[in-house]
Coordinates of C-alpha atoms in Angstrom, one line a residue:
Chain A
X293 CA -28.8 -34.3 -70.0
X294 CA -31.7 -37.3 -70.2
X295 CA -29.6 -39.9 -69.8
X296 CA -30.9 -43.7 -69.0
X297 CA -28.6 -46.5 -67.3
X298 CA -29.2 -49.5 -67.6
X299 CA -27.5 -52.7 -65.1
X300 CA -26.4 -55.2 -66.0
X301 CA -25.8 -55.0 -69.7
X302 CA -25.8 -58.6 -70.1
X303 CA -26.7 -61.5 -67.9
X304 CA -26.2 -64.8 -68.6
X305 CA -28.7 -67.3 -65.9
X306 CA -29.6 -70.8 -66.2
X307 CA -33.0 -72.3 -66.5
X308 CA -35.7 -71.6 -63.5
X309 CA -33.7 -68.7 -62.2
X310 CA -35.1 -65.0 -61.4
X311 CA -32.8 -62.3 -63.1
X312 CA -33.8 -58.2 -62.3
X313 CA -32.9 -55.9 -64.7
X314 CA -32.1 -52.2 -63.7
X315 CA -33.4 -49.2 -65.6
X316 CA -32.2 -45.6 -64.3
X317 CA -32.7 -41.7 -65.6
X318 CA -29.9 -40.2 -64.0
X319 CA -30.2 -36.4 -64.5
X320 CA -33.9 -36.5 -64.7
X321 CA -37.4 -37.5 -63.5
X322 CA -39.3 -40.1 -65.3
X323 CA -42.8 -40.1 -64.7
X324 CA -43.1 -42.9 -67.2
X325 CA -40.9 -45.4 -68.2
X326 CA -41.5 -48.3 -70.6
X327 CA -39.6 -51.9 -71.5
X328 CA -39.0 -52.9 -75.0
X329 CA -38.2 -56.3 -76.0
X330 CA -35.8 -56.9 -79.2
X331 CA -35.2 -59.8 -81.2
X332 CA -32.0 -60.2 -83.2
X333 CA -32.0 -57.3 -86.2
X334 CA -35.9 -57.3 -85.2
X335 CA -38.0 -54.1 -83.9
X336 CA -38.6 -53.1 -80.8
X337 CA -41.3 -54.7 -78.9
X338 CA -43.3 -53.0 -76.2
X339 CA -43.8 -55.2 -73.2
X340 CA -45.5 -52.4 -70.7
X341 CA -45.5 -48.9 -69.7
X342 CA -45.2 -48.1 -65.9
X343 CA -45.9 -44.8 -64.2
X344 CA -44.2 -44.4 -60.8
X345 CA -46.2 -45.5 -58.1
X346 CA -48.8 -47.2 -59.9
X347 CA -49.1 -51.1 -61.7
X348 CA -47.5 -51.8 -64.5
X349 CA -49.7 -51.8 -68.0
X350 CA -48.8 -54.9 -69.5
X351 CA -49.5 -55.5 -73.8
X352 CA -51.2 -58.0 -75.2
X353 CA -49.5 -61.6 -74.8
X354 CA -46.6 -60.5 -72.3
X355 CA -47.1 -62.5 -69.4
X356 CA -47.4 -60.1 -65.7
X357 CA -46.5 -62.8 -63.9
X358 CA -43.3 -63.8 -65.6
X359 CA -42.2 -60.0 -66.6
X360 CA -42.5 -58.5 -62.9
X361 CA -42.6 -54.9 -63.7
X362 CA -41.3 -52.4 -60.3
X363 CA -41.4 -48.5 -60.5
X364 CA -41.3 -47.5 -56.9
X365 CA -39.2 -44.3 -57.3
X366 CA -39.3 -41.4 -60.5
X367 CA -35.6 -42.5 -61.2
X368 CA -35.8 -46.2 -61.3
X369 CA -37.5 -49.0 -62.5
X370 CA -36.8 -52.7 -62.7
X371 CA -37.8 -55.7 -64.7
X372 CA -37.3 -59.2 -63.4
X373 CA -37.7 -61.9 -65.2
X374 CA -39.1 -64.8 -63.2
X375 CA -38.2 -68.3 -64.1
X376 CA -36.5 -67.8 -67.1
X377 CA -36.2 -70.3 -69.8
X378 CA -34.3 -69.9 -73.0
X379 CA -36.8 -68.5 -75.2
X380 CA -37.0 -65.2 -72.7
X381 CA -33.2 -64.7 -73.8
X382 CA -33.3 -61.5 -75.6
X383 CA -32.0 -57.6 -76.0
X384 CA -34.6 -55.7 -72.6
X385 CA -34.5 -51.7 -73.5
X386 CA -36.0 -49.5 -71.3
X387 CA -37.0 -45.9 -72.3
X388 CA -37.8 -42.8 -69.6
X389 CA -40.2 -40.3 -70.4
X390 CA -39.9 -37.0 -67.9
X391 CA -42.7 -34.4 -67.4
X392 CA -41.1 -31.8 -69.5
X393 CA -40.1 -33.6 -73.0
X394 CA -41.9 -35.0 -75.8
X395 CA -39.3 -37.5 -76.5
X396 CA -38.7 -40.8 -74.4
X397 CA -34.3 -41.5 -73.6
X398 CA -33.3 -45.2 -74.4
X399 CA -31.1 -47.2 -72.0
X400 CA -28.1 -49.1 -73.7
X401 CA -30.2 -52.2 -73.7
X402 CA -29.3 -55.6 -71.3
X403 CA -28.7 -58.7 -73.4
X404 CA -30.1 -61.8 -71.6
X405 CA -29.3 -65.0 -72.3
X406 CA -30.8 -68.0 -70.6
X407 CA -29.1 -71.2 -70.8
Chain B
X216 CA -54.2 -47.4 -84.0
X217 CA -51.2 -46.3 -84.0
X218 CA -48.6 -48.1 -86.7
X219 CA -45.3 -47.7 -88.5
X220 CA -43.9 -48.8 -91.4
X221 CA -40.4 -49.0 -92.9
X222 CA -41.3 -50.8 -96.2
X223 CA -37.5 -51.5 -97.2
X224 CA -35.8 -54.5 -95.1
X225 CA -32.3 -52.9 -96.4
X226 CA -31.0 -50.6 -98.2
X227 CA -27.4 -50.7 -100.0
X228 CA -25.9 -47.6 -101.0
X229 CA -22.1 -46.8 -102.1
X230 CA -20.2 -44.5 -100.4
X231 CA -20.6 -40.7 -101.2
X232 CA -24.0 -41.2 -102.4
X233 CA -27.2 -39.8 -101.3
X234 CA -29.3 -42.4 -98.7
X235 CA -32.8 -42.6 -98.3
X236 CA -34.2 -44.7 -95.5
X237 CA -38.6 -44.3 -96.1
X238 CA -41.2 -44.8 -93.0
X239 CA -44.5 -43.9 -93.5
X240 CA -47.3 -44.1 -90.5
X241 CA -50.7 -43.8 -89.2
X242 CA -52.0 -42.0 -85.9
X243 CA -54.8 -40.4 -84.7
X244 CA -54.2 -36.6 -83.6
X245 CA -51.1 -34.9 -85.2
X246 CA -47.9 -36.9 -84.8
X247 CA -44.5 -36.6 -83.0
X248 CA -42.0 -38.6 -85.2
X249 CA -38.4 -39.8 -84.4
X250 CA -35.8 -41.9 -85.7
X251 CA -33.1 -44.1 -83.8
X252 CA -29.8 -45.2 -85.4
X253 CA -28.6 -48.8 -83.7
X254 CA -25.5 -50.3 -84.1
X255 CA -24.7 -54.2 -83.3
X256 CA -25.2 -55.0 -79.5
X257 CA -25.7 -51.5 -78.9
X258 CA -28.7 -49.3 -77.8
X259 CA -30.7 -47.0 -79.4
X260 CA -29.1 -43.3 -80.9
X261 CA -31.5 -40.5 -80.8
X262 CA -30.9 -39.2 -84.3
X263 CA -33.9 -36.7 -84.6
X264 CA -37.3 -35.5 -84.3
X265 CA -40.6 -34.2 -85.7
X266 CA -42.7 -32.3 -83.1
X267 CA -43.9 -28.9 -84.7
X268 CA -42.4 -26.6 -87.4
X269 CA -40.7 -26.9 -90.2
X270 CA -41.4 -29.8 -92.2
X271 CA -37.3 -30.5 -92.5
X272 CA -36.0 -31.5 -89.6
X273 CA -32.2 -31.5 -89.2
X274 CA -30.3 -34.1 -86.6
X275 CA -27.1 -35.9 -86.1
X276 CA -24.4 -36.5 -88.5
X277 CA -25.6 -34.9 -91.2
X278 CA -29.0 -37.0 -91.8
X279 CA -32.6 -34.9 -92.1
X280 CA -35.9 -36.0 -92.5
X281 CA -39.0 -34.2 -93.9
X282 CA -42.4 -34.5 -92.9
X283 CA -45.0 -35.2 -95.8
X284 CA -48.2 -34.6 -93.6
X285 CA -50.5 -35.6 -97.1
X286 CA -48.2 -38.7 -97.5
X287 CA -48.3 -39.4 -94.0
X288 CA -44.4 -40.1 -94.5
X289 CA -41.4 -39.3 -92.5
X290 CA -38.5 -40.2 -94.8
X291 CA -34.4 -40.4 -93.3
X292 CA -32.0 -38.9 -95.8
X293 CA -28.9 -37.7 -96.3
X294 CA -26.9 -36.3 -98.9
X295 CA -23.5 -38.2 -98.7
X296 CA -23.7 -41.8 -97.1
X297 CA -20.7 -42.8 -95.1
X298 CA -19.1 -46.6 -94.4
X299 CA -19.8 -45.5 -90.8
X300 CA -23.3 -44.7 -91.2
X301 CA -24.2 -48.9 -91.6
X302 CA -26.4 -49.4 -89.1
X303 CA -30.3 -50.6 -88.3
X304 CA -32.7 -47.8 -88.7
X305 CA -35.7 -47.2 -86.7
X306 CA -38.7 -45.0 -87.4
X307 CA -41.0 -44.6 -84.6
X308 CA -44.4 -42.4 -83.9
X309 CA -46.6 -41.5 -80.9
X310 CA -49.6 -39.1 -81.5
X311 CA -49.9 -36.0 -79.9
X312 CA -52.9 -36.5 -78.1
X313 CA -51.7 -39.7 -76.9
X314 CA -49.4 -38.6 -74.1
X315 CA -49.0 -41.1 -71.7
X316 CA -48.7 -43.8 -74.0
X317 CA -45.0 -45.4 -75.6
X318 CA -43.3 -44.9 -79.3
X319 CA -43.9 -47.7 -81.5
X320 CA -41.4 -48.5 -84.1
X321 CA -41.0 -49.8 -87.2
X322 CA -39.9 -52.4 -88.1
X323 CA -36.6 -51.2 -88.7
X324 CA -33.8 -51.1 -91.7
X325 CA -30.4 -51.8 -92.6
X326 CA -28.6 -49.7 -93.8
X327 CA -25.2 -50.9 -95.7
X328 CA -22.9 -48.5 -97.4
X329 CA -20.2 -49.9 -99.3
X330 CA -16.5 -48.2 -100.2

């Protein structure tokens, strides 16, 4: 159980294009889910934390505008990238949080890449 | 705040020896800890957790990690590293009393195990 899709796994756009990212829990009801940003071998950055109906709470220094954050049912969630340049190309991980765990489930990650 | 820290970039260990991979934190209100396993291009790998208990927690293949409340630490071991087990390590924390909100991770480690 607590499984988390993620589609596509990688993209690759050119400059000025809009790319959406896909985040899923499958066999469970996520209440919360969050995006992560990773850089090459670097840690996970948290970009914002969405709760299903409700506007996305964005961190400190990531953009709202460019990172278009969507959580309009309790099994998905989307990210979309608005005009993306090549210095947005990097790993997106989205995690689900249900009502009955403590834990947060990790999708496989999307690899952007931005030409 | 809420923080992490893996104070080792990498750690190199031959095969059939012990591993330790250390994280220490900081959070207000008793913490929930966790640590990911990621391989190249990959997601994250639930490997286990800290909620409540005892202070050894057991997870997947074979690694444990015991909770030092005085030390505030939350070190990965186990007692016979594998080639297999080279991979990036994460810690990551949330506090108890801090449910809505997301993990945040460490800054990560390699971990290389040589034959």
């Amino acid at each position: 159980g607590a499984v988390v899709s993620q589609h596509p796994s990688w993209v690759i756009c050119k400059s000025g294009t809009s790319v959406k990212i896909e985040c899923r829990s499958l066999d469970f009801q996520a209440t919360t889910m969050f995006w992560y940003r990773q850089f090459p071998k670097k840690s996970l950055m948290l970009m914002a934390t969405s709760n299903e109906g409700s506007k996305a709470t964005y961190e400190q220094g990531v953009e709202k505008d460019k990172f278009l954050i969507n959580h309009a049912s309790l099994t998905l969630s989307t990210l979309t990238v608005t005009s993306a340049h090549p210095e947005d190309s990097s790993f997106y991980i989205c995690s689900a949080r249900g009502t009955k765990y403590n834990e947060q489930f990790f999708g496989p990650g999307t690899r952007l890449t931005v030409l | 705040a809420q923080s992490v820290a893996q104070p080792e970039d990498q750690v190199n260990v031959a095969e059939g020896n012990p591993l330790t991979v250390k994280c220490t934190y900081s959070v207000s209100g008793n913490p929930y800890l966790f640590w990911y396993v990621q391989y190249p291009n990959r997601g994250l790998q639930f490997l286990l957790k800290y909620i409540t208990g005892d202070n050894l927690v057991k997870g997947s293949y074979g690694f444990e990690a015991e909770f030092n409340k005085s030390q505030t630490s939350f070190h990965l071991k186990k007692p016979s590293a594998l080639v297999s087990d080279s991979a990036l390590y994460f810690c990551a924390v949330r506090g108890s009393n801090q449910a809505g909100t997301a993990l945040i991770f460490g800054k990560g480690t390699t971990l290389s195990v040589s034959s």
